[in-house]
Each structure stands twice: as C-alpha cells, then as structure tokens.
Backbone as a printed PyTorch tensor [residue, N CA C, xyz], in Angstrom:
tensor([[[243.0860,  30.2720, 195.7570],
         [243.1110,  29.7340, 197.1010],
         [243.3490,  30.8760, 198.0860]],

        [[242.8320,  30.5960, 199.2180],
         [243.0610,  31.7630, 200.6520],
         [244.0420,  31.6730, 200.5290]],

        [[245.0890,  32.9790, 200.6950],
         [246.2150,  32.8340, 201.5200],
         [246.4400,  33.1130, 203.2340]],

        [[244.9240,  33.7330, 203.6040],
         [244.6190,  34.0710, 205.0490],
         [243.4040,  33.6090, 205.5280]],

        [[243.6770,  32.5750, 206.6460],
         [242.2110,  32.7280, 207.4250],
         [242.3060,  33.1180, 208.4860]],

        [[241.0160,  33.3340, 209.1330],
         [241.0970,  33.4790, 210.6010],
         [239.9460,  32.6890, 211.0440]],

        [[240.0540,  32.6930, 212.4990],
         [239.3330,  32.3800, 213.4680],
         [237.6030,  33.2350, 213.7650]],

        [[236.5500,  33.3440, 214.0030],
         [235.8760,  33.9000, 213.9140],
         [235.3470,  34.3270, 215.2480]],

        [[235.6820,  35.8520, 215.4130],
         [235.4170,  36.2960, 216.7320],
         [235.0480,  38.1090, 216.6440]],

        [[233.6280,  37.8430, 215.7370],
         [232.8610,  38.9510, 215.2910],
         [232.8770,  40.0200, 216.1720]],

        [[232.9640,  41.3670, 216.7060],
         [232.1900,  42.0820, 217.5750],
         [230.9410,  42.8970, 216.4500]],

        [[230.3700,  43.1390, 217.6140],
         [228.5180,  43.3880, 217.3490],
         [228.5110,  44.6730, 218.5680]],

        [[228.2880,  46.3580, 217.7190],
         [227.9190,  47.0930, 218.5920],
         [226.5160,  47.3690, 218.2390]],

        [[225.4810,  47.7820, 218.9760],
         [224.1760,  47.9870, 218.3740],
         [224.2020,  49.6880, 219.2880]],

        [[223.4230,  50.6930, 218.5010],
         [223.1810,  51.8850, 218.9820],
         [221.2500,  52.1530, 218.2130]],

        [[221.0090,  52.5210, 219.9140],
         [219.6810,  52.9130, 219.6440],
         [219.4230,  54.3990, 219.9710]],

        [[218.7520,  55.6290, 219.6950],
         [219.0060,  56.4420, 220.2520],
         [220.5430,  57.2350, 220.5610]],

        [[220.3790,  57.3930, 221.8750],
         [222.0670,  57.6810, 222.3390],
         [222.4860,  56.6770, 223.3530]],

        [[222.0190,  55.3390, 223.0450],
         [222.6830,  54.3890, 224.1870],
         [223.0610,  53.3520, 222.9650]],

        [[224.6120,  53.2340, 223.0340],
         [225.6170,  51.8820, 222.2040],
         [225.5030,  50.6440, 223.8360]],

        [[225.3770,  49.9100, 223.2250],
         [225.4860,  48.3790, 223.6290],
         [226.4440,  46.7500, 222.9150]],

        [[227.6570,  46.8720, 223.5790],
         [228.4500,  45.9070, 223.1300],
         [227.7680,  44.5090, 223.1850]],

        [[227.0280,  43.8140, 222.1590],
         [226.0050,  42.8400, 222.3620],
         [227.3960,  41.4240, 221.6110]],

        [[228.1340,  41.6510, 221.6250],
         [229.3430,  40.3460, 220.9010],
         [229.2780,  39.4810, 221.4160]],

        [[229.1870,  39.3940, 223.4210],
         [229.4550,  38.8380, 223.8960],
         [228.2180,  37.6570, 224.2240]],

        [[226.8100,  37.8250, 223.2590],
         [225.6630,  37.1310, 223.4390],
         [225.2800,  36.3020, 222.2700]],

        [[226.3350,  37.0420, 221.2070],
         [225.8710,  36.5340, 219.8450],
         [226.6380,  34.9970, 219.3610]],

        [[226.4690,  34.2480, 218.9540],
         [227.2210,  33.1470, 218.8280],
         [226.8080,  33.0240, 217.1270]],

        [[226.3020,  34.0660, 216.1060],
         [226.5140,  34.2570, 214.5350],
         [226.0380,  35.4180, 213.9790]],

        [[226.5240,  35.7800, 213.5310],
         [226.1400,  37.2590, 212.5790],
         [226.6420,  37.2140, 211.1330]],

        [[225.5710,  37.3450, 210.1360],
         [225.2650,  37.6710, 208.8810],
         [225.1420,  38.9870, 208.4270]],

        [[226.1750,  39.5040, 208.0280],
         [225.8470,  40.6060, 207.0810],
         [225.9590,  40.9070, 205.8440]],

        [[224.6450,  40.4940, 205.0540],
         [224.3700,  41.1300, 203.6250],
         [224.6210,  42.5690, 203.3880]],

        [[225.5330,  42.7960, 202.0810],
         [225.2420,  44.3430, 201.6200],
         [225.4230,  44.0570, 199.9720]],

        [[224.6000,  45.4670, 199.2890],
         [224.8290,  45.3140, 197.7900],
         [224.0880,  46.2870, 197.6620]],

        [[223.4310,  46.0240, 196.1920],
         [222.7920,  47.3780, 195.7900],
         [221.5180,  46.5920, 194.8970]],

        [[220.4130,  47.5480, 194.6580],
         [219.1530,  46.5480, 194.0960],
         [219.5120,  46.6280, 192.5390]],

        [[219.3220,  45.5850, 191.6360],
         [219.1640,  45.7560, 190.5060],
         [218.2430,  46.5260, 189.6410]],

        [[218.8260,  47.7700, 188.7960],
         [217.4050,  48.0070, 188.0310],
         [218.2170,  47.9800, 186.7160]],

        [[217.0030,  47.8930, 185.6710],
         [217.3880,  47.2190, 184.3590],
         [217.7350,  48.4340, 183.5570]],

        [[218.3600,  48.3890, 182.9010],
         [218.9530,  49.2470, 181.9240],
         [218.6240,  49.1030, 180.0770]],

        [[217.8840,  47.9900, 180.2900],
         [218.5300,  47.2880, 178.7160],
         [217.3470,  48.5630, 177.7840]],

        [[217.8220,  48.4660, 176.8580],
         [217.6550,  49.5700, 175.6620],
         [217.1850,  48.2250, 173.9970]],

        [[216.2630,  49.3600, 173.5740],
         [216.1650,  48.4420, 172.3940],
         [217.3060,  48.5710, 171.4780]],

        [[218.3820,  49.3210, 171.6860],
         [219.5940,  49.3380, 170.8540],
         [220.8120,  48.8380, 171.7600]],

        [[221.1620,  48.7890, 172.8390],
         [222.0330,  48.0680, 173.6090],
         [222.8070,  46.7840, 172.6800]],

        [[224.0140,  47.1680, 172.4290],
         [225.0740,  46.5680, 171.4300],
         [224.1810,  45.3320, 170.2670]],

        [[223.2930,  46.3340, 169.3460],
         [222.7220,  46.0210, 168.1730],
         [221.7120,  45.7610, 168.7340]],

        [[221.2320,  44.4770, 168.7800],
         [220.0480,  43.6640, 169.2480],
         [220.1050,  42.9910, 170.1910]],

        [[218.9690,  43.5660, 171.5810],
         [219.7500,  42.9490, 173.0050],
         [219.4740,  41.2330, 172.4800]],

        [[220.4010,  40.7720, 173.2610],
         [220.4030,  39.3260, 173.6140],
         [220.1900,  39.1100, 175.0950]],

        [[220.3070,  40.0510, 176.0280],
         [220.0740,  39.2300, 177.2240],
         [220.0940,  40.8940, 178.0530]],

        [[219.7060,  40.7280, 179.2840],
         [219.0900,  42.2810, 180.3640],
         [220.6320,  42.6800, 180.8900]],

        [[220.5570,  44.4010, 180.6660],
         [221.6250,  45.0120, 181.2880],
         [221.1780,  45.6410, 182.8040]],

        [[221.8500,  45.8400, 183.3960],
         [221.1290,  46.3020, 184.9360],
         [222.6940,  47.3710, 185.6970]],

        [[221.9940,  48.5240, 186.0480],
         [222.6710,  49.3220, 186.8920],
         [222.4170,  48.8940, 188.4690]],

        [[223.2850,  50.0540, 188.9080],
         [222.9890,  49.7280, 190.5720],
         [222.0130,  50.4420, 191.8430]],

        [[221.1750,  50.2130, 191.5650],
         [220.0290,  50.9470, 192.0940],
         [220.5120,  51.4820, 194.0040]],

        [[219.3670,  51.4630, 194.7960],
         [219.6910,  51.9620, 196.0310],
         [220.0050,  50.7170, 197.0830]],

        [[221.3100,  50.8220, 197.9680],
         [221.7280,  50.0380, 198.3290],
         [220.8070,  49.3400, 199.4120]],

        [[220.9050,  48.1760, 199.5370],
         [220.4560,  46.8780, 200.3410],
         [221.4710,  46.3750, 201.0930]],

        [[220.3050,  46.1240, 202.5820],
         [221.2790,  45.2740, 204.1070],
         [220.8920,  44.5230, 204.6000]],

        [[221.1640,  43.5280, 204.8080],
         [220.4140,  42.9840, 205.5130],
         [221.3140,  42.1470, 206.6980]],

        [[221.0120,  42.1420, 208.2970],
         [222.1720,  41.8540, 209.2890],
         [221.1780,  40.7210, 209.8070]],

        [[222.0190,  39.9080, 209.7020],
         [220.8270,  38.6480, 210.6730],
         [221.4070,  37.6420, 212.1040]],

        [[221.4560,  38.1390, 213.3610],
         [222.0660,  37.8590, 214.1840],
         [221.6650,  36.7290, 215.1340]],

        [[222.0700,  35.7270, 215.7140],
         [221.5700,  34.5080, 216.5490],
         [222.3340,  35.2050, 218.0210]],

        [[221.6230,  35.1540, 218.9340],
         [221.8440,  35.5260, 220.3770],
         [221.2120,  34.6240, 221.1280]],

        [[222.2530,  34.3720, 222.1540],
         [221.7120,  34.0770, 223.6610],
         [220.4150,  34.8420, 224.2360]],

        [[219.3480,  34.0850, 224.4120],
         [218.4480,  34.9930, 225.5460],
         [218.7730,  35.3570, 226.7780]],

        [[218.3760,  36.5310, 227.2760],
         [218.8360,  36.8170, 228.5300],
         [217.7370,  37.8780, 229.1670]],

        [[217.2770,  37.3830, 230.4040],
         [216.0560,  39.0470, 230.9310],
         [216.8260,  39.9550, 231.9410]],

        [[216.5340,  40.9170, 231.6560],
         [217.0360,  41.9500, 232.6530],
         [216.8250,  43.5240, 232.2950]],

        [[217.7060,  44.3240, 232.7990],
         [218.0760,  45.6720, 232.8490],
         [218.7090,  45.9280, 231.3210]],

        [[218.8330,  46.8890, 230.5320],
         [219.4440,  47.6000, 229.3070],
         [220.6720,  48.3720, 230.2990]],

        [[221.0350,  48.2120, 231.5230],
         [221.5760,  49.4620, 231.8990],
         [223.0750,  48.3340, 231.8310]],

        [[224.3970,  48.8160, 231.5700],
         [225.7730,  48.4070, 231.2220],
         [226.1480,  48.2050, 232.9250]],

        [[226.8900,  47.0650, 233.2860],
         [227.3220,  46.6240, 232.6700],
         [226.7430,  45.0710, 232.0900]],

        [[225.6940,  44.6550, 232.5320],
         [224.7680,  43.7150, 232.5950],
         [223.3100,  44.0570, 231.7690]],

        [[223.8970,  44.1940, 230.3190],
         [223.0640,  44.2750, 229.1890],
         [222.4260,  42.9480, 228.4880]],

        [[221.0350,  43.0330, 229.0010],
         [220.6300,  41.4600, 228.8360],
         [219.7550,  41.6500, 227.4780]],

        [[219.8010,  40.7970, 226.5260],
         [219.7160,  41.2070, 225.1110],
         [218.2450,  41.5200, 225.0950]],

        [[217.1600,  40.4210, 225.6600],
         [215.7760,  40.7520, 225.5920],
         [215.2130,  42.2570, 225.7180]],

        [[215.7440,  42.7740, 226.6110],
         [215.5500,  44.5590, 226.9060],
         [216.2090,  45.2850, 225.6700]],

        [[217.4040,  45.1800, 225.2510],
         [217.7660,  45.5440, 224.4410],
         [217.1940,  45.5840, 223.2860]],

        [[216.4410,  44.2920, 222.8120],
         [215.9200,  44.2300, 221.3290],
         [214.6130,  44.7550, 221.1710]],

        [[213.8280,  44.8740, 222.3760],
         [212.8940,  45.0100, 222.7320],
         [212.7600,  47.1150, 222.9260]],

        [[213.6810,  47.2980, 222.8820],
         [213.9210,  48.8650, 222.7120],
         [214.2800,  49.0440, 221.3300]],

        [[214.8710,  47.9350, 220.2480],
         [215.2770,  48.4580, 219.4310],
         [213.6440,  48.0720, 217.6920]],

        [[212.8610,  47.5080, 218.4860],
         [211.9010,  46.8580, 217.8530],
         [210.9140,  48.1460, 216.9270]],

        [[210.5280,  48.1560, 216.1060],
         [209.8580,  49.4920, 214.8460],
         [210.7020,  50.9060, 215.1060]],

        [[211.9270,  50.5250, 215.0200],
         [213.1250,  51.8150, 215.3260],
         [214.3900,  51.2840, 214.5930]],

        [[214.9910,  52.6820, 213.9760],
         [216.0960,  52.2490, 213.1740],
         [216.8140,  52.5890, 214.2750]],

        [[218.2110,  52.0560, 214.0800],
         [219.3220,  51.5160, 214.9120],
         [220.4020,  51.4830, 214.1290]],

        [[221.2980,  51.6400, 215.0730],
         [223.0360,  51.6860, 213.8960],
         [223.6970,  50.2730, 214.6940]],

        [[224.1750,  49.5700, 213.6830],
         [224.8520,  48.8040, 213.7330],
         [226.3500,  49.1220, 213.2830]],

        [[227.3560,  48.1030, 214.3290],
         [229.0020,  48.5260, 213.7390],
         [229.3450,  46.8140, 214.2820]],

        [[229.7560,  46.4730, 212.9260],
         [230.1520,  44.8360, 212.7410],
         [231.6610,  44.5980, 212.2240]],

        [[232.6690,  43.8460, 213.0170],
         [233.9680,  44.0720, 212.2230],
         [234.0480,  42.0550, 212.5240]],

        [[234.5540,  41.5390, 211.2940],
         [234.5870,  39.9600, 211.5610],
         [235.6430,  39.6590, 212.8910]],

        [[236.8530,  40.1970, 213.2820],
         [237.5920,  39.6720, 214.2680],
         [238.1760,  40.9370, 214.8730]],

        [[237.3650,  41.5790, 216.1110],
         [237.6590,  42.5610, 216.9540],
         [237.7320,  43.7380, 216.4470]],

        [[238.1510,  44.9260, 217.1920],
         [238.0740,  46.2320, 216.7860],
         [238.7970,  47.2840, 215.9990]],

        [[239.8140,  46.3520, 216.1190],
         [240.8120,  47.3470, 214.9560],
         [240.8230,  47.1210, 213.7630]],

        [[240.3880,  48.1400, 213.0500],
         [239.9870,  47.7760, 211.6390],
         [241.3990,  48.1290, 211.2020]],

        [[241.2050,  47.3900, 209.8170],
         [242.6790,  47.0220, 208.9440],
         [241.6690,  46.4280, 207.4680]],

        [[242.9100,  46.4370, 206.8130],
         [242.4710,  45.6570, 205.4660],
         [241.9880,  43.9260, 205.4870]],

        [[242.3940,  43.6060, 206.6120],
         [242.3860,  41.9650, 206.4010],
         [240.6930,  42.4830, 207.8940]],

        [[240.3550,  43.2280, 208.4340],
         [239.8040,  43.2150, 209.1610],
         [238.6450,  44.5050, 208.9980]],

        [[238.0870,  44.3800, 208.0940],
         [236.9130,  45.7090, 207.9570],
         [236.1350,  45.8230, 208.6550]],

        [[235.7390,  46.8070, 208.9260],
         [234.3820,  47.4840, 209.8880],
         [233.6370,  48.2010, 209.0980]],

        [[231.8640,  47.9800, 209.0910],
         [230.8220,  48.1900, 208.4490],
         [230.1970,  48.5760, 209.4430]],

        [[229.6920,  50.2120, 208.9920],
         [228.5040,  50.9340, 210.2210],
         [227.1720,  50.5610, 208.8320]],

        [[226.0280,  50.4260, 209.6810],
         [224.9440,  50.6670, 209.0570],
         [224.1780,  50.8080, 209.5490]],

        [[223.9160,  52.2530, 209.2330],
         [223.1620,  53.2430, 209.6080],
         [221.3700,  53.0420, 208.8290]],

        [[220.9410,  53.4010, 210.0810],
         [219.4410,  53.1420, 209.9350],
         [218.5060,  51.5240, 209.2550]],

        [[219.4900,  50.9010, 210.1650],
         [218.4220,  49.6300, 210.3970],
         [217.6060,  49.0210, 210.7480]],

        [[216.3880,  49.1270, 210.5150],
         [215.3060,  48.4710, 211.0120],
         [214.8860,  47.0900, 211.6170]],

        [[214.4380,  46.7530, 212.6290],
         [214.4370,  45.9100, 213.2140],
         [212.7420,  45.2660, 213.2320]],

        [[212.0060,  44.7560, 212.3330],
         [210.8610,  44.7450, 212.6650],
         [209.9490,  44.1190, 213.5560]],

        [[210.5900,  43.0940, 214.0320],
         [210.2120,  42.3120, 214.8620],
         [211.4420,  40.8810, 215.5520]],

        [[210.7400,  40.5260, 216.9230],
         [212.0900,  39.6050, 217.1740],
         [211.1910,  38.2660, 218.1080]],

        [[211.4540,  37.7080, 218.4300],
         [210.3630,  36.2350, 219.2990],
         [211.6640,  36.5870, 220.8550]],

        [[210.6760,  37.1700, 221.6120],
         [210.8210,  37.6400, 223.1420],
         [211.0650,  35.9790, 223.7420]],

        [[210.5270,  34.7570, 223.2080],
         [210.4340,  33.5620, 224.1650],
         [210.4070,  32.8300, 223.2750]],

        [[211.6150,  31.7890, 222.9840],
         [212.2090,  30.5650, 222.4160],
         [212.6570,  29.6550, 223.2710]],

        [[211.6730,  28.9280, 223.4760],
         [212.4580,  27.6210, 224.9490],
         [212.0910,  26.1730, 224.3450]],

        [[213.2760,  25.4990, 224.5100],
         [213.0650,  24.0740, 224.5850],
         [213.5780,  23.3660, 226.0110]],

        [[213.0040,  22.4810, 226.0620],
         [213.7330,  22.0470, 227.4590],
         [214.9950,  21.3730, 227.0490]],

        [[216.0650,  21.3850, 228.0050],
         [217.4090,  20.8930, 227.8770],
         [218.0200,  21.6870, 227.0410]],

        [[217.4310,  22.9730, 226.0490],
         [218.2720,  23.7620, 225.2340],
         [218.3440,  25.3920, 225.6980]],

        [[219.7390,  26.0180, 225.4010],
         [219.7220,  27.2560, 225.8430],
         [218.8510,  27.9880, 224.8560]],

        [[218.1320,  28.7360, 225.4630],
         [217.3020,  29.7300, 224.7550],
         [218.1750,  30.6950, 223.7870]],

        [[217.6710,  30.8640, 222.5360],
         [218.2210,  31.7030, 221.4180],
         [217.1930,  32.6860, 220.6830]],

        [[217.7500,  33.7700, 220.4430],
         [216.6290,  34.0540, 219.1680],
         [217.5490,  34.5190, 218.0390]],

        [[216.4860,  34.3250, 216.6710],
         [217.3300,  35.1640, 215.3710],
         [216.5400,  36.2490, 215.0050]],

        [[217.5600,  37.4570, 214.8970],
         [216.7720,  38.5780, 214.1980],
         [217.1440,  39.2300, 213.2180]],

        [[216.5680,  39.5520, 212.6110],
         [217.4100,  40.3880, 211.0490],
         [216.9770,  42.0550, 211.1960]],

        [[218.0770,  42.8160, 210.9200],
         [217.7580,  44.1060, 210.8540],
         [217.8650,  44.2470, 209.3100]],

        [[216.9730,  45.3690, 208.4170],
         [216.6140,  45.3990, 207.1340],
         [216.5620,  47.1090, 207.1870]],

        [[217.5630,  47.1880, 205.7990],
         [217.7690,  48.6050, 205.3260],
         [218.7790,  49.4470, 205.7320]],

        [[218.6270,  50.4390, 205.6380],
         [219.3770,  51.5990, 205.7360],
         [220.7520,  51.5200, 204.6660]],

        [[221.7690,  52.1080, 205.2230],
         [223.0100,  52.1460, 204.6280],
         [224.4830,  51.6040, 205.4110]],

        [[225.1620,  51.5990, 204.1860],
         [226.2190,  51.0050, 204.8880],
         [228.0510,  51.6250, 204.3110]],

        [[228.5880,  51.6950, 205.5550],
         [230.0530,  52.1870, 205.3780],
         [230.8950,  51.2610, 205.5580]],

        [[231.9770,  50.5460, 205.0640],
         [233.5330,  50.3790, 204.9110],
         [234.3690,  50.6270, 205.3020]],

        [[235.1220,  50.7580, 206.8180],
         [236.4540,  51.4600, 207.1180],
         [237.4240,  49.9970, 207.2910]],

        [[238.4480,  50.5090, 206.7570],
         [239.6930,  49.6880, 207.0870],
         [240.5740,  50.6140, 207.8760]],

        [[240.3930,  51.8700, 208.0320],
         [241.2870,  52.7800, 208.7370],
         [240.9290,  52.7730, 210.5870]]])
C-alpha cells in the first residue's frame, strides 16, 4: 500500500534551441514513458534447454505525451501562447524537464530532463463548439536523466 500521495501539480519546461518556455501553466496532463528496448539474449544453451526468451536492455526509449490548452499568439515570455511554441518545436529535437509536483526535486519528487525529443507533428486547430480547444502531442526519443538532488 502507498504510504504517500500527492496532489498532482506537474511542471512542464520545454527548451528549443536557446529559448526555455514554462508551458505548466497550459497543460492540464502529462505522460511520461521511459525504459529501455528489449533485445533477446536467449542462447541455445541458456540454463540447459531454453524454455522461454531471455532479453537484455537495449537503447533507451521516451515517450512524453502532453494535453494543452490552445492558445494563438507571440513565443515571446511573458505571454507564451502554446500554438507558436509547438509550432517552433515541430521536426526539431527539444529538451524537456518534467518533475510530478513543482520544482524542487527530492526523492518523493523527481525531475527527468530528456534530452533530444522529437516532436513530429501536432493538430494547430481542434475546435468544438461549447468546448475549450485542446491539443495532444507526444514527443518521441532521445534520452533521459533522474535528479532527486
């Protein structure tokens, strides 16, 4: 059983180039997958006669999949409207820095950079009437770091 929960109040920095953009305040969910790809190991002698596939840890896998508010405007701070933003970050890797509840990383509170994420595409125009406009996008690849410090 948990002995800790919390409340969920992700921050989301995105860096393209040399311009970081605090995008937390647009996102209302963020997914971040990490691991490593499976490759098989098994041997025709692997403890006598295999019975079933052994697998090492191949090159690591990311995958970040974020739901945002739409918004049009300027990329320029302090009124960073996400459409410009994603729209700069679109066939370009990008660093992402994701911590589940604010900025100070700790053990109960980790922060994950991942570096060189690709963004391949995103839908510029999602409208329903009577609903706030959203989009989801997934960034795919690169690598990823761990700080609790």
């Amino acid at each position: 059983m948990a002995t800790q929960t919390f409340l969920s109040n992700a921050t989301v920095n995105l860096t393209q180039g040399a311009t970081t953009w605090d995008i937390s305040d647009q996102c209302s969910a963020v997914t971040l997958t990490v691991g490593n790809e499976p490759l098989e190991a098994t041997a025709f002698t692997s403890s006598g006669s295999p019975t079933g596939r052994t697998y090492v840890a191949g090159l690591q896998s990311v995958e970040v999949s974020l739901t945002m508010y739409l918004s049009y405007g300027s990329t320029a701070a302090p009124d960073t409207e996400i459409e410009s933003v994603l729209s700069s970050c679109v066939g370009k890797s990008s660093t992402l820095v994701i911590s589940p509840s604010g900025t100070t990383e700790s053990a109960s509170n980790p922060e994950y950079t991942i570096t060189g994420a690709y963004l391949e595409s995103f839908t510029p125009i999602n409208s329903s009437i009577g609903e706030l406009a959203t989009v989801e996008v997934t960034f795919t690849g690169g690598t990823f770091a761990r700080d609790i410090s």
